[in-house]
Amino acid sequence: MSLGGLLGEETGAALQQVRTEPIQQRSAARLSGLLDAAAAVVDEVGFDRITTAMIAERAGASIGTVYRYYPDRVAVLHALHERAVVRFRQRVVDELGSSSLTSWWDAVDCVVTAFVGLYRSEPGFRIVNFDDRDGAPSADAVADADFFARRLADVLVNEFDLPAGDELIFRLEVAVEMADALLARAFHTDPVGEERFIAECRLVLRNYLDGFYSPHALGLLAAAS
């Protein structure tokens, strides 16, 4: 598959909670401005304290403008998270496209690099992601992880001849969950990220996946089949 397949067919997922679909360029810019304002405010006051009034004030808009697109603050924050998901997928595509990939690990490592980059550069993402991790994962979070694992599996199968199937998808989903947990810890108190946790994230993922897809492991698999 093409790298663009990682983005999926619904790259407008960040707009799922919008009440009125903005069609004109001016409306789209206003919507983006509201999300930018929400990202800045949530970084300052946190998930629990943010209000639609704060978002409107930061965006230089009326409260009615906020409610035109979003029914409440939770809808705004959901849209902010969905926009970050779309941007993460695009960042992965950009990393893969600009890197010299010689093995499947290089591709997986690009995913870690993209995730770290999102934490460091996407306003609001660190706070919103921490809130999403509080308690059981939502249905949307599970679906996002499954979607991404399937798309990444397609890339690894087509580009690096890894054995296709549900086992690869499952192991990539496990790897994504491990990376999410370790990187959340890396950025818990440090907006730049604690480098030792970032390095350990790469090591844990490499060791886990090597157990199934290193040349030695693949050789044993081929000999047994």
PDB file of C-alpha atoms in Angstrom:
ATOM      1  CA  MET A   1       0.000   0.000   0.000  1.00  0.00           C
ATOM      2  CA  SER A   2       1.075   3.605  -0.354  1.00  0.00           C
ATOM      3  CA  LEU A   3       2.226   5.499   2.724  1.00  0.00           C
ATOM      4  CA  GLY A   4      -0.820   7.663   2.292  1.00  0.00           C
ATOM      5  CA  GLY A   5      -2.877   4.658   3.333  1.00  0.00           C
ATOM      6  CA  LEU A   6      -1.770   5.285   6.891  1.00  0.00           C
ATOM      7  CA  LEU A   7      -3.969   8.368   6.882  1.00  0.00           C
ATOM      8  CA  GLY A   8      -7.103   6.413   6.113  1.00  0.00           C
ATOM      9  CA  GLU A   9     -10.134   7.561   4.230  1.00  0.00           C
ATOM     10  CA  GLU A  10     -11.498   9.827   6.957  1.00  0.00           C
ATOM     11  CA  THR A  11      -8.776  12.390   7.509  1.00  0.00           C
ATOM     12  CA  GLY A  12     -11.478  14.801   8.583  1.00  0.00           C
ATOM     13  CA  ALA A  13     -12.033  12.878  11.815  1.00  0.00           C
ATOM     14  CA  ALA A  14     -11.029  15.939  13.817  1.00  0.00           C
ATOM     15  CA  LEU A  15     -14.297  17.524  12.780  1.00  0.00           C
ATOM     16  CA  GLN A  16     -16.593  14.728  13.959  1.00  0.00           C
ATOM     17  CA  GLN A  17     -18.121  16.746  16.794  1.00  0.00           C
ATOM     18  CA  VAL A  18     -18.834  19.830  14.701  1.00  0.00           C
ATOM     19  CA  ARG A  19     -22.491  20.849  14.667  1.00  0.00           C
ATOM     20  CA  THR A  20     -22.303  22.805  11.408  1.00  0.00           C
ATOM     21  CA  GLU A  21     -19.864  21.615   8.759  1.00  0.00           C
ATOM     22  CA  PRO A  22     -17.849  24.662   7.663  1.00  0.00           C
ATOM     23  CA  ILE A  23     -17.770  24.893   3.893  1.00  0.00           C
ATOM     24  CA  GLN A  24     -16.314  28.296   3.140  1.00  0.00           C
ATOM     25  CA  GLN A  25     -12.646  28.993   3.726  1.00  0.00           C
ATOM     26  CA  ARG A  26     -13.412  31.658   6.305  1.00  0.00           C
ATOM     27  CA  SER A  27     -15.487  29.207   8.357  1.00  0.00           C
ATOM     28  CA  ALA A  28     -12.750  26.579   8.171  1.00  0.00           C
ATOM     29  CA  ALA A  29     -10.206  29.131   9.388  1.00  0.00           C
ATOM     30  CA  ARG A  30     -12.508  30.114  12.265  1.00  0.00           C
ATOM     31  CA  LEU A  31     -12.895  26.466  13.273  1.00  0.00           C
ATOM     32  CA  SER A  32      -9.133  25.930  13.194  1.00  0.00           C
ATOM     33  CA  GLY A  33      -8.706  29.059  15.298  1.00  0.00           C
ATOM     34  CA  LEU A  34     -11.109  27.726  17.915  1.00  0.00           C
ATOM     35  CA  LEU A  35      -9.134  24.483  18.176  1.00  0.00           C
ATOM     36  CA  ASP A  36      -5.843  26.391  18.345  1.00  0.00           C
ATOM     37  CA  ALA A  37      -7.288  28.495  21.165  1.00  0.00           C
ATOM     38  CA  ALA A  38      -8.519  25.401  22.995  1.00  0.00           C
ATOM     39  CA  ALA A  39      -5.069  23.828  22.701  1.00  0.00           C
ATOM     40  CA  ALA A  40      -3.385  26.894  24.180  1.00  0.00           C
ATOM     41  CA  VAL A  41      -5.869  27.188  27.042  1.00  0.00           C
ATOM     42  CA  VAL A  42      -5.800  23.504  27.972  1.00  0.00           C
ATOM     43  CA  ASP A  43      -2.008  23.698  28.221  1.00  0.00           C
ATOM     44  CA  GLU A  44      -2.386  26.568  30.691  1.00  0.00           C
ATOM     45  CA  VAL A  45      -5.293  25.489  32.897  1.00  0.00           C
ATOM     46  CA  GLY A  46      -5.661  21.755  32.299  1.00  0.00           C
ATOM     47  CA  PHE A  47      -8.466  19.535  31.059  1.00  0.00           C
ATOM     48  CA  ASP A  48     -10.810  19.902  34.030  1.00  0.00           C
ATOM     49  CA  ARG A  49     -10.772  23.710  34.280  1.00  0.00           C
ATOM     50  CA  ILE A  50     -11.137  24.695  30.627  1.00  0.00           C
ATOM     51  CA  THR A  51     -14.456  26.286  29.642  1.00  0.00           C
ATOM     52  CA  THR A  52     -16.059  27.328  26.377  1.00  0.00           C
ATOM     53  CA  ALA A  53     -15.874  30.943  27.598  1.00  0.00           C
ATOM     54  CA  MET A  54     -12.090  30.655  27.948  1.00  0.00           C
ATOM     55  CA  ILE A  55     -11.850  29.212  24.440  1.00  0.00           C
ATOM     56  CA  ALA A  56     -13.982  32.006  22.988  1.00  0.00           C
ATOM     57  CA  GLU A  57     -11.943  34.686  24.755  1.00  0.00           C
ATOM     58  CA  ARG A  58      -8.608  33.250  23.592  1.00  0.00           C
ATOM     59  CA  ALA A  59      -9.891  32.925  20.021  1.00  0.00           C
ATOM     60  CA  GLY A  60     -11.285  36.467  20.032  1.00  0.00           C
ATOM     61  CA  ALA A  61     -14.722  35.084  19.216  1.00  0.00           C
ATOM     62  CA  SER A  62     -18.155  35.200  20.798  1.00  0.00           C
ATOM     63  CA  ILE A  63     -19.425  32.330  22.905  1.00  0.00           C
ATOM     64  CA  GLY A  64     -22.115  31.881  20.264  1.00  0.00           C
ATOM     65  CA  THR A  65     -19.433  31.164  17.676  1.00  0.00           C
ATOM     66  CA  VAL A  66     -18.093  28.326  19.804  1.00  0.00           C
ATOM     67  CA  TYR A  67     -21.569  26.843  20.239  1.00  0.00           C
ATOM     68  CA  ARG A  68     -22.213  27.151  16.538  1.00  0.00           C
ATOM     69  CA  TYR A  69     -19.636  24.422  15.964  1.00  0.00           C
ATOM     70  CA  TYR A  70     -19.477  22.553  19.274  1.00  0.00           C
ATOM     71  CA  PRO A  71     -22.237  21.725  21.790  1.00  0.00           C
ATOM     72  CA  ASP A  72     -19.927  21.879  24.831  1.00  0.00           C
ATOM     73  CA  ARG A  73     -16.316  21.951  25.990  1.00  0.00           C
ATOM     74  CA  VAL A  74     -16.024  18.149  25.876  1.00  0.00           C
ATOM     75  CA  ALA A  75     -16.863  18.211  22.173  1.00  0.00           C
ATOM     76  CA  VAL A  76     -14.142  20.821  21.599  1.00  0.00           C
ATOM     77  CA  LEU A  77     -11.561  18.719  23.423  1.00  0.00           C
ATOM     78  CA  HIS A  78     -12.640  15.593  21.559  1.00  0.00           C
ATOM     79  CA  ALA A  79     -12.167  17.412  18.270  1.00  0.00           C
ATOM     80  CA  LEU A  80      -8.773  18.635  19.482  1.00  0.00           C
ATOM     81  CA  HIS A  81      -7.716  15.065  20.199  1.00  0.00           C
ATOM     82  CA  GLU A  82      -9.023  13.824  16.860  1.00  0.00           C
ATOM     83  CA  ARG A  83      -7.082  16.560  15.076  1.00  0.00           C
ATOM     84  CA  ALA A  84      -3.945  15.411  16.895  1.00  0.00           C
ATOM     85  CA  VAL A  85      -4.594  11.824  15.727  1.00  0.00           C
ATOM     86  CA  VAL A  86      -4.811  12.999  12.124  1.00  0.00           C
ATOM     87  CA  ARG A  87      -1.645  15.056  12.520  1.00  0.00           C
ATOM     88  CA  PHE A  88       0.145  12.106  14.103  1.00  0.00           C
ATOM     89  CA  ARG A  89      -0.680   9.888  11.132  1.00  0.00           C
ATOM     90  CA  GLN A  90       0.521  12.595   8.762  1.00  0.00           C
ATOM     91  CA  ARG A  91       3.711  12.982  10.781  1.00  0.00           C
ATOM     92  CA  VAL A  92       4.348   9.230  10.531  1.00  0.00           C
ATOM     93  CA  VAL A  93       3.887   9.393   6.767  1.00  0.00           C
ATOM     94  CA  ASP A  94       6.304  12.337   6.578  1.00  0.00           C
ATOM     95  CA  GLU A  95       8.895  10.544   8.750  1.00  0.00           C
ATOM     96  CA  LEU A  96       8.690   7.381   6.658  1.00  0.00           C
ATOM     97  CA  GLY A  97       8.903   9.328   3.433  1.00  0.00           C
ATOM     98  CA  SER A  98      11.961  11.351   4.484  1.00  0.00           C
ATOM     99  CA  SER A  99      13.947   8.516   6.088  1.00  0.00           C
ATOM    100  CA  SER A 100      16.247   5.930   4.558  1.00  0.00           C
ATOM    101  CA  LEU A 101      14.521   2.730   5.599  1.00  0.00           C
ATOM    102  CA  THR A 102      16.646  -0.413   5.453  1.00  0.00           C
ATOM    103  CA  SER A 103      14.592  -2.642   7.762  1.00  0.00           C
ATOM    104  CA  TRP A 104      11.182  -2.964   9.344  1.00  0.00           C
ATOM    105  CA  TRP A 105      12.634  -1.583  12.573  1.00  0.00           C
ATOM    106  CA  ASP A 106      13.548   1.666  10.830  1.00  0.00           C
ATOM    107  CA  ALA A 107       9.864   2.058   9.963  1.00  0.00           C
ATOM    108  CA  VAL A 108       8.700   1.308  13.514  1.00  0.00           C
ATOM    109  CA  ASP A 109      11.324   3.689  14.879  1.00  0.00           C
ATOM    110  CA  CYS A 110       9.867   6.414  12.662  1.00  0.00           C
ATOM    111  CA  VAL A 111       6.559   5.916  14.488  1.00  0.00           C
ATOM    112  CA  VAL A 112       8.268   6.536  17.846  1.00  0.00           C
ATOM    113  CA  THR A 113       9.983   9.630  16.434  1.00  0.00           C
ATOM    114  CA  ALA A 114       6.647  10.926  15.141  1.00  0.00           C
ATOM    115  CA  PHE A 115       4.973  10.341  18.505  1.00  0.00           C
ATOM    116  CA  VAL A 116       7.763  12.144  20.362  1.00  0.00           C
ATOM    117  CA  GLY A 117       7.528  15.012  17.894  1.00  0.00           C
ATOM    118  CA  LEU A 118       3.790  15.315  18.469  1.00  0.00           C
ATOM    119  CA  TYR A 119       4.267  15.537  22.226  1.00  0.00           C
ATOM    120  CA  ARG A 120       6.872  18.252  21.780  1.00  0.00           C
ATOM    121  CA  SER A 121       5.181  20.380  19.148  1.00  0.00           C
ATOM    122  CA  GLU A 122       1.399  19.872  19.267  1.00  0.00           C
ATOM    123  CA  PRO A 123      -0.162  22.311  21.762  1.00  0.00           C
ATOM    124  CA  GLY A 124      -2.627  20.670  24.106  1.00  0.00           C
ATOM    125  CA  PHE A 125      -1.753  17.111  23.122  1.00  0.00           C
ATOM    126  CA  ARG A 126       0.136  16.230  26.291  1.00  0.00           C
ATOM    127  CA  ILE A 127      -2.745  17.265  28.553  1.00  0.00           C
ATOM    128  CA  VAL A 128      -5.533  15.759  26.419  1.00  0.00           C
ATOM    129  CA  ASN A 129      -3.647  12.485  25.995  1.00  0.00           C
ATOM    130  CA  PHE A 130      -3.082  12.168  29.739  1.00  0.00           C
ATOM    131  CA  ASP A 131      -6.801  12.630  30.352  1.00  0.00           C
ATOM    132  CA  ASP A 132      -7.647   9.982  27.742  1.00  0.00           C
ATOM    133  CA  ARG A 133      -5.347   7.565  29.554  1.00  0.00           C
ATOM    134  CA  ASP A 134      -7.192   8.017  32.861  1.00  0.00           C
ATOM    135  CA  GLY A 135      -9.235   4.831  33.325  1.00  0.00           C
ATOM    136  CA  ALA A 136     -10.293   2.272  30.737  1.00  0.00           C
ATOM    137  CA  PRO A 137      -9.571   3.124  27.091  1.00  0.00           C
ATOM    138  CA  SER A 138     -12.497   4.522  25.145  1.00  0.00           C
ATOM    139  CA  ALA A 139     -13.985   2.744  22.147  1.00  0.00           C
ATOM    140  CA  ASP A 140     -12.518   5.467  19.931  1.00  0.00           C
ATOM    141  CA  ALA A 141      -9.035   4.926  21.379  1.00  0.00           C
ATOM    142  CA  VAL A 142      -9.236   1.174  20.798  1.00  0.00           C
ATOM    143  CA  ALA A 143     -10.460   1.726  17.239  1.00  0.00           C
ATOM    144  CA  ASP A 144      -7.649   4.227  16.564  1.00  0.00           C
ATOM    145  CA  ALA A 145      -4.997   1.782  17.792  1.00  0.00           C
ATOM    146  CA  ASP A 146      -6.447  -1.068  15.724  1.00  0.00           C
ATOM    147  CA  PHE A 147      -6.721   1.112  12.619  1.00  0.00           C
ATOM    148  CA  PHE A 148      -3.136   2.317  12.904  1.00  0.00           C
ATOM    149  CA  ALA A 149      -1.748  -1.166  13.619  1.00  0.00           C
ATOM    150  CA  ARG A 150      -3.480  -2.537  10.524  1.00  0.00           C
ATOM    151  CA  ARG A 151      -2.158   0.239   8.293  1.00  0.00           C
ATOM    152  CA  LEU A 152       1.375  -0.056   9.654  1.00  0.00           C
ATOM    153  CA  ALA A 153       1.223  -3.839   9.207  1.00  0.00           C
ATOM    154  CA  ASP A 154       0.365  -3.310   5.529  1.00  0.00           C
ATOM    155  CA  VAL A 155       3.452  -1.121   5.124  1.00  0.00           C
ATOM    156  CA  LEU A 156       5.743  -3.646   6.839  1.00  0.00           C
ATOM    157  CA  VAL A 157       4.364  -6.543   4.804  1.00  0.00           C
ATOM    158  CA  ASN A 158       4.613  -4.763   1.468  1.00  0.00           C
ATOM    159  CA  GLU A 159       7.928  -3.007   2.021  1.00  0.00           C
ATOM    160  CA  PHE A 160       9.843  -5.501   4.182  1.00  0.00           C
ATOM    161  CA  ASP A 161       8.143  -8.849   3.520  1.00  0.00           C
ATOM    162  CA  LEU A 162       7.061  -9.486   7.093  1.00  0.00           C
ATOM    163  CA  PRO A 163       4.538 -12.333   7.306  1.00  0.00           C
ATOM    164  CA  ALA A 164       1.036 -10.936   6.944  1.00  0.00           C
ATOM    165  CA  GLY A 165      -1.827 -11.822   9.224  1.00  0.00           C
ATOM    166  CA  ASP A 166      -3.609 -11.121  12.466  1.00  0.00           C
ATOM    167  CA  GLU A 167      -0.546 -11.945  14.575  1.00  0.00           C
ATOM    168  CA  LEU A 168       1.449  -9.078  13.062  1.00  0.00           C
ATOM    169  CA  ILE A 169      -1.460  -6.684  13.573  1.00  0.00           C
ATOM    170  CA  PHE A 170      -1.873  -7.814  17.178  1.00  0.00           C
ATOM    171  CA  ARG A 171       1.835  -7.440  17.974  1.00  0.00           C
ATOM    172  CA  LEU A 172       1.956  -3.989  16.426  1.00  0.00           C
ATOM    173  CA  GLU A 173      -1.062  -2.975  18.490  1.00  0.00           C
ATOM    174  CA  VAL A 174       0.729  -4.231  21.604  1.00  0.00           C
ATOM    175  CA  ALA A 175       3.791  -2.230  20.564  1.00  0.00           C
ATOM    176  CA  VAL A 176       1.669   0.896  20.090  1.00  0.00           C
ATOM    177  CA  GLU A 177       0.158   0.482  23.565  1.00  0.00           C
ATOM    178  CA  MET A 178       3.599   0.024  25.142  1.00  0.00           C
ATOM    179  CA  ALA A 179       4.943   3.079  23.341  1.00  0.00           C
ATOM    180  CA  ASP A 180       1.936   5.136  24.406  1.00  0.00           C
ATOM    181  CA  ALA A 181       2.426   4.211  28.072  1.00  0.00           C
ATOM    182  CA  LEU A 182       6.190   4.793  28.128  1.00  0.00           C
ATOM    183  CA  LEU A 183       6.039   8.073  26.231  1.00  0.00           C
ATOM    184  CA  ALA A 184       3.207   9.324  28.448  1.00  0.00           C
ATOM    185  CA  ARG A 185       5.536   8.721  31.378  1.00  0.00           C
ATOM    186  CA  ALA A 186       8.401  10.466  29.572  1.00  0.00           C
ATOM    187  CA  PHE A 187       6.312  13.607  29.108  1.00  0.00           C
ATOM    188  CA  HIS A 188       4.381  13.482  32.375  1.00  0.00           C
ATOM    189  CA  THR A 189       6.276  16.379  33.963  1.00  0.00           C
ATOM    190  CA  ASP A 190       8.779  17.318  31.264  1.00  0.00           C
ATOM    191  CA  PRO A 191       7.419  19.033  28.118  1.00  0.00           C
ATOM    192  CA  VAL A 192      10.582  18.028  26.255  1.00  0.00           C
ATOM    193  CA  GLY A 193      10.391  14.447  27.486  1.00  0.00           C
ATOM    194  CA  GLU A 194      12.771  12.504  29.714  1.00  0.00           C
ATOM    195  CA  GLU A 195      15.299  11.073  27.295  1.00  0.00           C
ATOM    196  CA  ARG A 196      15.900   7.899  29.303  1.00  0.00           C
ATOM    197  CA  PHE A 197      12.236   6.925  28.988  1.00  0.00           C
ATOM    198  CA  ILE A 198      12.220   7.730  25.271  1.00  0.00           C
ATOM    199  CA  ALA A 199      15.340   5.605  24.745  1.00  0.00           C
ATOM    200  CA  GLU A 200      13.859   2.802  26.847  1.00  0.00           C
ATOM    201  CA  CYS A 201      10.687   2.939  24.771  1.00  0.00           C
ATOM    202  CA  ARG A 202      12.700   2.262  21.628  1.00  0.00           C
ATOM    203  CA  LEU A 203      14.619  -0.549  23.353  1.00  0.00           C
ATOM    204  CA  VAL A 204      11.478  -2.247  24.698  1.00  0.00           C
ATOM    205  CA  LEU A 205       9.745  -2.133  21.310  1.00  0.00           C
ATOM    206  CA  ARG A 206      12.825  -3.385  19.483  1.00  0.00           C
ATOM    207  CA  ASN A 207      13.364  -6.294  21.857  1.00  0.00           C
ATOM    208  CA  TYR A 208       9.680  -7.251  21.817  1.00  0.00           C
ATOM    209  CA  LEU A 209       9.295  -7.229  18.037  1.00  0.00           C
ATOM    210  CA  ASP A 210      12.732  -8.783  17.441  1.00  0.00           C
ATOM    211  CA  GLY A 211      11.496 -11.837  19.292  1.00  0.00           C
ATOM    212  CA  PHE A 212       9.140 -12.475  16.372  1.00  0.00           C
ATOM    213  CA  TYR A 213      10.637 -10.687  13.344  1.00  0.00           C
ATOM    214  CA  SER A 214      14.421 -10.683  13.655  1.00  0.00           C
ATOM    215  CA  PRO A 215      16.170 -12.648  10.857  1.00  0.00           C
ATOM    216  CA  HIS A 216      16.801 -15.456  13.360  1.00  0.00           C
ATOM    217  CA  ALA A 217      13.179 -15.614  14.497  1.00  0.00           C
ATOM    218  CA  LEU A 218      11.899 -15.524  10.926  1.00  0.00           C
ATOM    219  CA  GLY A 219      14.371 -18.270   9.994  1.00  0.00           C
ATOM    220  CA  LEU A 220      13.070 -20.492  12.768  1.00  0.00           C
ATOM    221  CA  LEU A 221       9.500 -19.786  11.657  1.00  0.00           C
ATOM    222  CA  ALA A 222      10.325 -20.715   8.059  1.00  0.00           C
ATOM    223  CA  ALA A 223      12.078 -23.911   9.121  1.00  0.00           C
ATOM    224  CA  ALA A 224       9.094 -24.975  11.210  1.00  0.00           C
ATOM    225  CA  SER A 225       6.568 -24.421   8.405  1.00  0.00           C
TER     226      SER A 225
END
